[in-house]
mmCIF file of C-alpha atoms and ligand atoms in Angstrom:
data_model
loop_
_atom_site.group_PDB
_atom_site.id
_atom_site.type_symbol
_atom_site.label_atom_id
_atom_site.label_comp_id
_atom_site.label_asym_id
_atom_site.label_seq_id
_atom_site.Cartn_x
_atom_site.Cartn_y
_atom_site.Cartn_z
ATOM 1 C CA MET A 1 81.439 7.260 -0.664
ATOM 2 C CA ASP A 2 77.778 6.466 -0.335
ATOM 3 C CA PHE A 3 75.513 7.860 -3.099
ATOM 4 C CA ARG A 4 72.726 5.143 -2.619
ATOM 5 C CA SER A 5 70.270 7.526 -0.868
ATOM 6 C CA ASP A 6 70.073 10.610 1.263
ATOM 7 C CA THR A 7 68.828 8.207 4.022
ATOM 8 C CA VAL A 8 72.361 7.164 4.800
ATOM 9 C CA THR A 9 73.482 10.356 6.635
ATOM 10 C CA ARG A 10 74.567 10.011 10.204
ATOM 11 C CA PRO A 11 73.712 12.435 12.978
ATOM 12 C CA THR A 12 76.369 15.119 13.437
ATOM 13 C CA GLU A 13 78.020 15.534 16.965
ATOM 14 C CA SER A 14 75.891 18.619 17.684
ATOM 15 C CA MET A 15 72.811 16.631 16.780
ATOM 16 C CA ARG A 16 73.865 13.876 19.147
ATOM 17 C CA ALA A 17 74.444 16.393 21.832
ATOM 18 C CA VAL A 18 70.936 17.813 21.310
ATOM 19 C CA MET A 19 69.477 14.288 21.533
ATOM 20 C CA ALA A 20 71.426 13.540 24.777
ATOM 21 C CA ALA A 21 70.100 16.711 26.431
ATOM 22 C CA ALA A 22 66.524 16.502 25.227
ATOM 23 C CA PRO A 23 63.845 16.721 27.832
ATOM 24 C CA VAL A 24 61.569 13.660 27.526
ATOM 25 C CA GLY A 25 58.413 12.041 28.859
ATOM 26 C CA ASP A 26 56.078 9.326 27.935
ATOM 27 C CA ASP A 27 54.628 10.389 24.536
ATOM 28 C CA VAL A 28 51.737 7.890 24.562
ATOM 29 C CA TYR A 29 50.576 9.927 27.627
ATOM 30 C CA ARG A 30 51.411 13.015 25.638
ATOM 31 C CA ASP A 31 54.059 13.954 28.232
ATOM 32 C CA ASP A 32 57.059 14.354 25.932
ATOM 33 C CA PRO A 33 57.930 18.029 25.586
ATOM 34 C CA SER A 34 60.369 17.419 22.833
ATOM 35 C CA VAL A 35 57.894 15.609 20.660
ATOM 36 C CA ALA A 36 55.271 18.306 21.404
ATOM 37 C CA GLU A 37 57.755 20.940 20.234
ATOM 38 C CA LEU A 38 58.643 19.176 17.103
ATOM 39 C CA GLU A 39 54.963 18.691 16.251
ATOM 40 C CA ARG A 40 54.161 22.444 16.968
ATOM 41 C CA TYR A 41 57.050 23.506 14.841
ATOM 42 C CA ALA A 42 56.064 21.185 11.882
ATOM 43 C CA ALA A 43 52.494 22.489 12.088
ATOM 44 C CA ASP A 44 53.660 26.104 12.068
ATOM 45 C CA LEU A 45 56.067 25.477 9.189
ATOM 46 C CA THR A 46 53.396 23.831 7.025
ATOM 47 C CA GLY A 47 50.488 26.252 7.908
ATOM 48 C CA THR A 48 48.501 23.325 9.376
ATOM 49 C CA GLU A 49 46.580 22.947 12.621
ATOM 50 C CA ALA A 50 48.579 20.010 13.920
ATOM 51 C CA ALA A 51 51.285 17.448 13.327
ATOM 52 C CA LEU A 52 52.141 13.935 14.481
ATOM 53 C CA PHE A 53 55.576 12.339 14.907
ATOM 54 C CA ALA A 54 55.709 8.996 13.107
ATOM 55 C CA CYS A 55 58.574 6.328 13.035
ATOM 56 C CA SER A 56 59.070 6.666 9.185
ATOM 57 C CA GLY A 57 57.778 8.090 6.075
ATOM 58 C CA THR A 58 56.059 4.822 5.221
ATOM 59 C CA MET A 59 54.206 4.966 8.612
ATOM 60 C CA GLY A 60 53.268 8.670 7.989
ATOM 61 C CA ASN A 61 51.861 7.831 4.547
ATOM 62 C CA LEU A 62 50.069 4.731 5.802
ATOM 63 C CA LEU A 63 48.315 6.717 8.632
ATOM 64 C CA ALA A 64 47.188 9.188 6.058
ATOM 65 C CA LEU A 65 45.677 6.319 3.948
ATOM 66 C CA LEU A 66 44.014 4.785 7.054
ATOM 67 C CA VAL A 67 42.401 8.133 8.001
ATOM 68 C CA HIS A 68 41.357 9.368 4.478
ATOM 69 C CA GLY A 69 40.143 6.048 3.165
ATOM 70 C CA ARG A 70 37.820 3.241 4.363
ATOM 71 C CA ARG A 71 38.399 -0.377 3.562
ATOM 72 C CA GLY A 72 37.005 -1.167 0.079
ATOM 73 C CA GLU A 73 37.375 2.320 -1.195
ATOM 74 C CA SER A 74 39.939 3.236 -3.944
ATOM 75 C CA VAL A 75 42.868 5.695 -4.177
ATOM 76 C CA LEU A 76 44.338 7.506 -7.234
ATOM 77 C CA LEU A 77 48.097 7.703 -7.128
ATOM 78 C CA GLY A 78 51.100 7.878 -9.465
ATOM 79 C CA ALA A 79 52.191 4.664 -11.209
ATOM 80 C CA GLN A 80 55.727 5.605 -10.263
ATOM 81 C CA SER A 81 54.938 6.914 -6.772
ATOM 82 C CA HIS A 82 56.738 5.678 -3.644
ATOM 83 C CA ILE A 83 53.410 4.691 -1.995
ATOM 84 C CA TYR A 84 52.691 2.320 -4.900
ATOM 85 C CA HIS A 85 56.166 0.969 -5.456
ATOM 86 C CA TYR A 86 58.134 0.952 -2.221
ATOM 87 C CA GLU A 87 55.701 0.761 0.796
ATOM 88 C CA VAL A 88 55.197 -2.990 0.705
ATOM 89 C CA GLY A 89 51.566 -2.735 -0.445
ATOM 90 C CA GLY A 90 50.512 -1.352 2.922
ATOM 91 C CA LEU A 91 47.743 0.589 1.248
ATOM 92 C CA SER A 92 45.957 -2.658 0.329
ATOM 93 C CA ALA A 93 47.449 -4.977 3.041
ATOM 94 C CA LEU A 94 46.690 -2.751 5.943
ATOM 95 C CA ALA A 95 44.376 0.111 4.763
ATOM 96 C CA GLY A 96 42.236 -2.126 2.509
ATOM 97 C CA LEU A 97 42.386 0.372 -0.391
ATOM 98 C CA LEU A 98 42.404 -0.448 -4.161
ATOM 99 C CA PRO A 99 45.026 1.580 -6.020
ATOM 100 C CA TYR A 100 44.250 3.168 -9.465
ATOM 101 C CA ALA A 101 47.610 4.188 -10.862
ATOM 102 C CA LEU A 102 47.920 7.256 -13.181
ATOM 103 C CA ASP A 103 50.895 8.174 -15.381
ATOM 104 C CA ASP A 104 53.172 10.456 -13.403
ATOM 105 C CA GLU A 105 56.435 10.258 -15.365
ATOM 106 C CA SER A 106 56.700 14.005 -15.318
ATOM 107 C CA GLY A 107 56.314 14.080 -11.509
ATOM 108 C CA LEU A 108 52.588 14.719 -11.452
ATOM 109 C CA PRO A 109 49.499 13.071 -13.099
ATOM 110 C CA GLU A 110 47.852 15.250 -15.705
ATOM 111 C CA VAL A 111 44.864 17.189 -14.441
ATOM 112 C CA ALA A 112 42.791 15.756 -17.318
ATOM 113 C CA SER A 113 43.602 12.188 -16.235
ATOM 114 C CA LEU A 114 41.767 12.381 -12.898
ATOM 115 C CA ALA A 115 38.054 12.645 -13.807
ATOM 116 C CA GLY A 116 38.073 9.444 -15.932
ATOM 117 C CA ALA A 117 39.941 7.429 -13.240
ATOM 118 C CA VAL A 118 37.571 8.355 -10.360
ATOM 119 C CA ARG A 119 34.926 5.700 -9.422
ATOM 120 C CA GLY A 120 31.630 7.033 -7.974
ATOM 121 C CA ARG A 121 29.139 5.615 -5.504
ATOM 122 C CA ASP A 122 26.410 5.626 -8.071
ATOM 123 C CA ASN A 123 27.541 2.361 -9.647
ATOM 124 C CA VAL A 124 27.155 -0.610 -7.205
ATOM 125 C CA HIS A 125 30.098 -2.411 -9.004
ATOM 126 C CA PHE A 126 32.780 0.184 -8.068
ATOM 127 C CA ALA A 127 35.212 0.663 -5.204
ATOM 128 C CA PRO A 128 34.378 4.337 -4.674
ATOM 129 C CA THR A 129 37.418 6.710 -4.821
ATOM 130 C CA SER A 130 38.061 8.764 -1.707
ATOM 131 C CA LEU A 131 41.695 9.902 -2.093
ATOM 132 C CA LEU A 132 44.305 11.241 -4.394
ATOM 133 C CA CYS A 133 48.057 10.973 -3.415
ATOM 134 C CA LEU A 134 50.774 13.167 -4.853
ATOM 135 C CA GLU A 135 54.513 13.097 -4.412
ATOM 136 C CA ASN A 136 56.931 16.108 -4.411
ATOM 137 C CA THR A 137 59.808 15.935 -4.990
ATOM 138 C CA HIS A 138 59.162 12.799 -7.072
ATOM 139 C CA ASN A 139 61.743 9.966 -6.517
ATOM 140 C CA ARG A 140 61.250 7.577 -9.411
ATOM 141 C CA ALA A 141 60.535 10.577 -11.846
ATOM 142 C CA GLY A 142 64.197 11.644 -11.281
ATOM 143 C CA GLY A 143 63.841 13.552 -7.955
ATOM 144 C CA VAL A 144 62.026 16.315 -10.053
ATOM 145 C CA ALA A 145 60.453 19.177 -8.150
ATOM 146 C CA VAL A 146 57.200 20.548 -9.333
ATOM 147 C CA SER A 147 55.973 24.035 -8.630
ATOM 148 C CA PRO A 148 53.229 25.023 -6.103
ATOM 149 C CA LYS A 149 51.071 26.200 -9.151
ATOM 150 C CA ALA A 150 51.377 22.802 -11.034
ATOM 151 C CA LEU A 151 50.804 20.786 -7.831
ATOM 152 C CA GLY A 152 47.909 23.064 -6.843
ATOM 153 C CA ALA A 153 46.111 22.530 -10.201
ATOM 154 C CA VAL A 154 46.135 18.783 -9.831
ATOM 155 C CA ALA A 155 45.093 18.991 -6.146
ATOM 156 C CA GLU A 156 42.299 21.328 -6.962
ATOM 157 C CA GLU A 157 40.962 19.036 -9.590
ATOM 158 C CA GLY A 158 41.097 16.250 -6.964
ATOM 159 C CA HIS A 159 39.041 18.380 -4.626
ATOM 160 C CA CYS A 160 36.515 19.284 -7.361
ATOM 161 C CA LEU A 161 36.032 15.577 -7.860
ATOM 162 C CA GLY A 162 35.279 15.178 -4.167
ATOM 163 C CA LEU A 163 38.541 13.605 -3.139
ATOM 164 C CA LYS A 164 40.873 14.176 -0.217
ATOM 165 C CA VAL A 165 44.396 14.916 -1.290
ATOM 166 C CA HIS A 166 47.504 13.644 0.556
ATOM 167 C CA LEU A 167 50.963 14.819 -0.330
ATOM 168 C CA ASP A 168 53.870 12.503 0.102
ATOM 169 C CA GLY A 169 56.436 15.207 0.862
ATOM 170 C CA ALA A 170 59.279 12.967 2.010
ATOM 171 C CA ARG A 171 61.449 15.503 0.214
ATOM 172 C CA LEU A 172 59.107 18.527 0.107
ATOM 173 C CA PHE A 173 61.866 20.795 1.436
ATOM 174 C CA ASN A 174 63.974 19.884 -1.549
ATOM 175 C CA ALA A 175 61.114 21.229 -3.787
ATOM 176 C CA CYS A 176 60.991 24.342 -1.590
ATOM 177 C CA ALA A 177 64.744 24.880 -2.000
ATOM 178 C CA ALA A 178 64.458 24.340 -5.775
ATOM 179 C CA PHE A 179 61.547 26.878 -6.228
ATOM 180 C CA GLY A 180 62.554 29.237 -3.354
ATOM 181 C CA VAL A 181 59.141 28.910 -1.649
ATOM 182 C CA GLU A 182 57.910 28.077 1.839
ATOM 183 C CA ALA A 183 56.328 24.542 2.490
ATOM 184 C CA ARG A 184 52.908 26.204 3.247
ATOM 185 C CA GLU A 185 52.757 27.330 -0.346
ATOM 186 C CA TYR A 186 52.369 23.701 -1.370
ATOM 187 C CA VAL A 187 50.600 22.428 1.790
ATOM 188 C CA ARG A 188 47.723 24.965 1.383
ATOM 189 C CA PHE A 189 46.469 22.873 -1.642
ATOM 190 C CA VAL A 190 46.344 19.539 0.157
ATOM 191 C CA ASP A 191 44.485 17.865 3.128
ATOM 192 C CA SER A 192 47.675 16.305 4.597
ATOM 193 C CA VAL A 193 51.281 16.088 4.085
ATOM 194 C CA GLN A 194 54.009 13.730 5.285
ATOM 195 C CA LEU A 195 57.536 15.037 5.713
ATOM 196 C CA CYS A 196 60.689 12.886 6.208
ATOM 197 C CA LEU A 197 63.208 14.054 8.739
ATOM 198 C CA SER A 198 65.718 11.301 7.958
ATOM 199 C CA LYS A 199 66.622 12.104 4.337
ATOM 200 C CA GLY A 200 68.445 15.338 3.306
ATOM 201 C CA LEU A 201 67.664 16.951 6.633
ATOM 202 C CA GLY A 202 69.916 14.417 8.313
ATOM 203 C CA ALA A 203 67.961 13.210 11.350
ATOM 204 C CA PRO A 204 68.484 9.486 12.328
ATOM 205 C CA MET A 205 64.722 8.662 12.011
ATOM 206 C CA GLY A 206 61.166 9.821 11.857
ATOM 207 C CA SER A 207 58.688 11.737 9.856
ATOM 208 C CA VAL A 208 55.879 14.226 10.653
ATOM 209 C CA LEU A 209 52.318 13.924 9.295
ATOM 210 C CA CYS A 210 50.533 17.323 9.225
ATOM 211 C CA GLY A 211 46.909 18.356 8.720
ATOM 212 C CA PRO A 212 43.728 19.592 10.476
ATOM 213 C CA ARG A 213 43.407 18.803 14.161
ATOM 214 C CA GLY A 214 40.732 16.162 13.712
ATOM 215 C CA PHE A 215 42.738 14.346 11.062
ATOM 216 C CA VAL A 216 45.851 14.348 13.238
ATOM 217 C CA GLU A 217 43.877 12.961 16.277
ATOM 218 C CA GLU A 218 42.620 10.069 14.106
ATOM 219 C CA ALA A 219 46.059 9.469 12.839
ATOM 220 C CA ARG A 220 47.296 9.259 16.500
ATOM 221 C CA HIS A 221 44.702 6.583 17.135
ATOM 222 C CA TRP A 222 45.903 4.512 14.090
ATOM 223 C CA ARG A 223 49.577 5.108 15.034
ATOM 224 C CA LYS A 224 48.996 3.427 18.329
ATOM 225 C CA CYS A 225 47.066 0.663 16.521
ATOM 226 C CA ILE A 226 50.059 -0.147 14.292
ATOM 227 C CA GLY A 227 52.647 -0.048 17.054
ATOM 228 C CA GLY A 228 53.959 3.415 16.475
ATOM 229 C CA GLY A 229 53.034 4.824 19.889
ATOM 230 C CA LEU A 230 56.428 5.617 21.375
ATOM 231 C CA ARG A 231 57.397 6.417 24.809
ATOM 232 C CA GLN A 232 60.417 8.769 25.460
ATOM 233 C CA ALA A 233 60.460 9.630 21.812
ATOM 234 C CA GLY A 234 62.031 13.058 22.552
ATOM 235 C CA VAL A 235 65.423 11.385 22.244
ATOM 236 C CA VAL A 236 64.862 11.153 18.528
ATOM 237 C CA ALA A 237 62.261 13.941 17.980
ATOM 238 C CA SER A 238 64.806 16.412 19.192
ATOM 239 C CA ALA A 239 67.059 15.476 16.406
ATOM 240 C CA GLY A 240 64.102 15.828 14.004
ATOM 241 C CA LEU A 241 63.412 19.302 15.364
ATOM 242 C CA MET A 242 66.961 20.291 14.838
ATOM 243 C CA ALA A 243 66.864 18.815 11.395
ATOM 244 C CA LEU A 244 63.748 20.755 10.480
ATOM 245 C CA ARG A 245 64.962 24.039 11.920
ATOM 246 C CA ASP A 246 68.544 24.169 10.872
ATOM 247 C CA MET A 247 69.091 21.846 7.928
ATOM 248 C CA ARG A 248 66.558 23.014 5.397
ATOM 249 C CA SER A 249 68.809 25.839 4.275
ATOM 250 C CA ARG A 250 71.619 23.450 3.291
ATOM 251 C CA LEU A 251 69.598 21.392 0.773
ATOM 252 C CA ALA A 252 70.504 23.793 -2.094
ATOM 253 C CA GLU A 253 74.061 22.571 -1.577
ATOM 254 C CA ASP A 254 72.975 19.060 -2.416
ATOM 255 C CA HIS A 255 71.224 20.343 -5.548
ATOM 256 C CA GLU A 256 74.405 22.112 -6.705
ATOM 257 C CA ASN A 257 76.307 18.886 -6.180
ATOM 258 C CA ALA A 258 73.683 16.833 -8.085
ATOM 259 C CA ALA A 259 73.817 19.384 -11.031
ATOM 260 C CA LEU A 260 77.545 19.049 -11.088
ATOM 261 C CA LEU A 261 77.334 15.292 -11.055
ATOM 262 C CA ALA A 262 74.799 15.238 -13.901
ATOM 263 C CA ARG A 263 77.069 17.598 -15.958
ATOM 264 C CA LEU A 264 80.230 15.463 -15.344
ATOM 265 C CA LEU A 265 78.570 12.246 -16.151
ATOM 266 C CA SER A 266 76.930 13.570 -19.360
ATOM 267 C CA GLU A 267 80.131 15.216 -20.470
ATOM 268 C CA GLY A 268 81.687 11.938 -20.018
ATOM 269 C CA GLY A 269 79.180 10.389 -22.515
ATOM 270 C CA LEU A 270 76.754 8.728 -20.142
ATOM 271 C CA ALA A 271 72.998 8.789 -20.820
ATOM 272 C CA VAL A 272 71.964 10.988 -17.913
ATOM 273 C CA GLU A 273 68.111 11.194 -17.699
ATOM 274 C CA PRO A 274 66.950 14.700 -18.171
ATOM 275 C CA CYS A 275 64.994 16.139 -15.293
ATOM 276 C CA GLY A 276 62.649 19.104 -15.376
ATOM 277 C CA VAL A 277 63.728 20.818 -12.188
ATOM 278 C CA ARG A 278 66.578 18.644 -10.757
ATOM 279 C CA THR A 279 67.069 18.463 -6.969
ATOM 280 C CA ASN A 280 69.417 16.081 -5.288
ATOM 281 C CA MET A 281 69.208 13.043 -7.613
ATOM 282 C CA VAL A 282 70.806 11.886 -10.836
ATOM 283 C CA TYR A 283 69.483 8.875 -12.713
ATOM 284 C CA PHE A 284 71.392 7.528 -15.677
ATOM 285 C CA ARG A 285 71.226 4.526 -18.086
ATOM 286 C CA LEU A 286 73.878 1.894 -18.791
ATOM 287 C CA SER A 287 72.248 1.097 -22.194
ATOM 288 C CA GLY A 288 74.915 0.661 -24.818
ATOM 289 C CA THR A 289 77.755 0.479 -22.309
ATOM 290 C CA GLY A 290 77.697 -3.336 -22.451
ATOM 291 C CA VAL A 291 77.754 -3.556 -18.628
ATOM 292 C CA SER A 292 74.854 -4.920 -16.485
ATOM 293 C CA GLU A 293 73.559 -2.925 -13.615
ATOM 294 C CA GLY A 294 74.614 -5.604 -11.107
ATOM 295 C CA ALA A 295 78.106 -5.857 -12.286
ATOM 296 C CA PHE A 296 78.414 -2.115 -12.602
ATOM 297 C CA GLN A 297 77.192 -1.619 -9.064
ATOM 298 C CA LYS A 298 79.668 -4.254 -7.757
ATOM 299 C CA ARG A 299 82.677 -2.823 -9.675
ATOM 300 C CA CYS A 300 81.863 0.730 -8.307
ATOM 301 C CA GLU A 301 81.731 -0.608 -4.831
ATOM 302 C CA GLU A 302 85.167 -2.237 -5.239
ATOM 303 C CA ARG A 303 86.445 1.176 -6.225
ATOM 304 C CA GLY A 304 84.920 2.796 -3.147
ATOM 305 C CA LEU A 305 81.624 4.083 -4.514
ATOM 306 C CA GLN A 306 78.130 2.901 -3.488
ATOM 307 C CA LEU A 307 75.218 3.714 -5.625
ATOM 308 C CA GLY A 308 71.646 2.423 -6.271
ATOM 309 C CA VAL A 309 70.091 0.217 -8.984
ATOM 310 C CA ALA A 310 66.700 1.635 -9.848
ATOM 311 C CA GLY A 311 65.746 -0.876 -12.630
ATOM 312 C CA PRO A 312 67.224 -2.760 -15.597
ATOM 313 C CA GLU A 313 70.246 -0.626 -16.788
ATOM 314 C CA ARG A 314 68.952 2.287 -14.532
ATOM 315 C CA ILE A 315 71.274 3.696 -11.904
ATOM 316 C CA ARG A 316 70.449 6.244 -9.188
ATOM 317 C CA MET A 317 72.853 8.474 -7.358
ATOM 318 C CA VAL A 318 71.704 10.830 -4.497
ATOM 319 C CA THR A 319 73.626 13.790 -3.104
ATOM 320 C CA HIS A 320 73.289 14.576 0.665
ATOM 321 C CA LEU A 321 74.926 15.998 3.785
ATOM 322 C CA ASP A 322 77.682 13.527 3.920
ATOM 323 C CA VAL A 323 79.015 13.863 0.359
ATOM 324 C CA SER A 324 81.044 16.866 -0.609
ATOM 325 C CA ARG A 325 81.803 18.586 -3.959
ATOM 326 C CA GLN A 326 85.186 16.713 -3.950
ATOM 327 C CA ASP A 327 83.348 13.413 -3.406
ATOM 328 C CA VAL A 328 81.104 14.206 -6.419
ATOM 329 C CA GLU A 329 84.181 14.792 -8.649
ATOM 330 C CA ALA A 330 85.779 11.643 -7.424
ATOM 331 C CA ALA A 331 82.543 9.578 -7.816
ATOM 332 C CA ALA A 332 82.029 10.822 -11.407
ATOM 333 C CA ARG A 333 85.554 9.712 -12.228
ATOM 334 C CA ILE A 334 84.840 6.251 -10.800
ATOM 335 C CA VAL A 335 81.571 5.913 -12.666
ATOM 336 C CA LEU A 336 83.126 6.925 -15.978
ATOM 337 C CA GLU A 337 86.262 4.656 -15.400
ATOM 338 C CA THR A 338 83.925 1.724 -14.556
ATOM 339 C CA VAL A 339 81.821 2.177 -17.761
ATOM 340 C CA ALA A 340 85.053 2.464 -19.797
ATOM 341 C CA CYS A 341 86.670 -0.634 -18.289
ATOM 342 C CA PRO A 342 84.211 -2.620 -16.058
HETATM 343 C C1 PLP B 1 61.792 7.651 1.627
HETATM 344 C C2 PLP B 1 60.374 7.895 1.126
HETATM 345 C C3 PLP B 1 59.309 7.541 1.790
HETATM 346 C C4 PLP B 1 59.305 6.708 3.016
HETATM 347 O O1 PLP B 1 60.247 6.974 3.962
HETATM 348 P P1 PLP B 1 60.816 5.863 4.918
HETATM 349 O O2 PLP B 1 61.175 6.691 6.117
HETATM 350 O O3 PLP B 1 61.961 5.253 4.226
HETATM 351 O O4 PLP B 1 59.722 4.894 5.286
HETATM 352 C C5 PLP B 1 58.081 7.977 1.327
HETATM 353 N N1 PLP B 1 57.963 8.661 0.141
HETATM 354 C C6 PLP B 1 59.111 9.028 -0.559
HETATM 355 C C7 PLP B 1 58.948 9.755 -1.853
HETATM 356 C C8 PLP B 1 60.333 8.614 -0.118
HETATM 357 O O5 PLP B 1 61.389 8.977 -0.889
#
């Protein structure tokens, strides 16, 4: 049983059949009908003018940074955000941007924290701020989903301060499922959004970056520059389209499983981290159990359960397409046994 991430899902037989049958062409020449269909569908779904297929979520976010910011400018983002923690410093290494990190433990930075963090062009010492990045659902904050209203308030403040706003929506559809809203109800507040196809939606790879037509054309230019111009990409884009069309409705099941897991673990006495609006993740602490995260992970693996270490004494478990309710019950038993006798 693999609870490390929702990225571990494998394409279903029917997804493989769709991939095998997909009409394809050279997408650098914009000849791939399956890529074009995915991009059109993603744009419609998010209420944006256009969309671009990218190899990964990291690439989609990097393209947004490259388009919205210029070298030597600065970007406001969450101190716990994926872009800051897990994207290899691409924002500085490749986009030339200086990050200013804001407290986002709750899933969003406080509206009031933005104004003081923005650097203007009026002072010659500063790296002027051009961009604000938000994340929903928020991975390191526990997979928490924030509402359109809460996200909109922060995005609007960003706009008032003259910033572009990019949403890392790797798991935006989990937030949509949690609040029972359409993606466009979030996306209307931001200038661009990145959506992962290969997480809970179950595609083998890819992400889409959505926004205004001019933005997407610039992102296409940068995508080629960083080696992301693919040829017969319809082979994988077709799986992404199927994921986007058919798999959104099943995310609620992952959320029920995560809620069950959180309940079973906390009833068993573990320090499960509280989460405002939980989606498909459960974080818990090993503090006080006398077992280190490395040893715990190894013992669980020997008992047939894979899970993730998210920091010192901090463990993450993620529910997804390939874990059932029975798996959740079995996994909870293994975790509790392992804590009791490591
Ligand atoms: C997974 C993830 C990404 C990046 O996706 P990759 O496809 O792994 O590059 C970006 N942001 C968040 C919040 C993620 O969870």
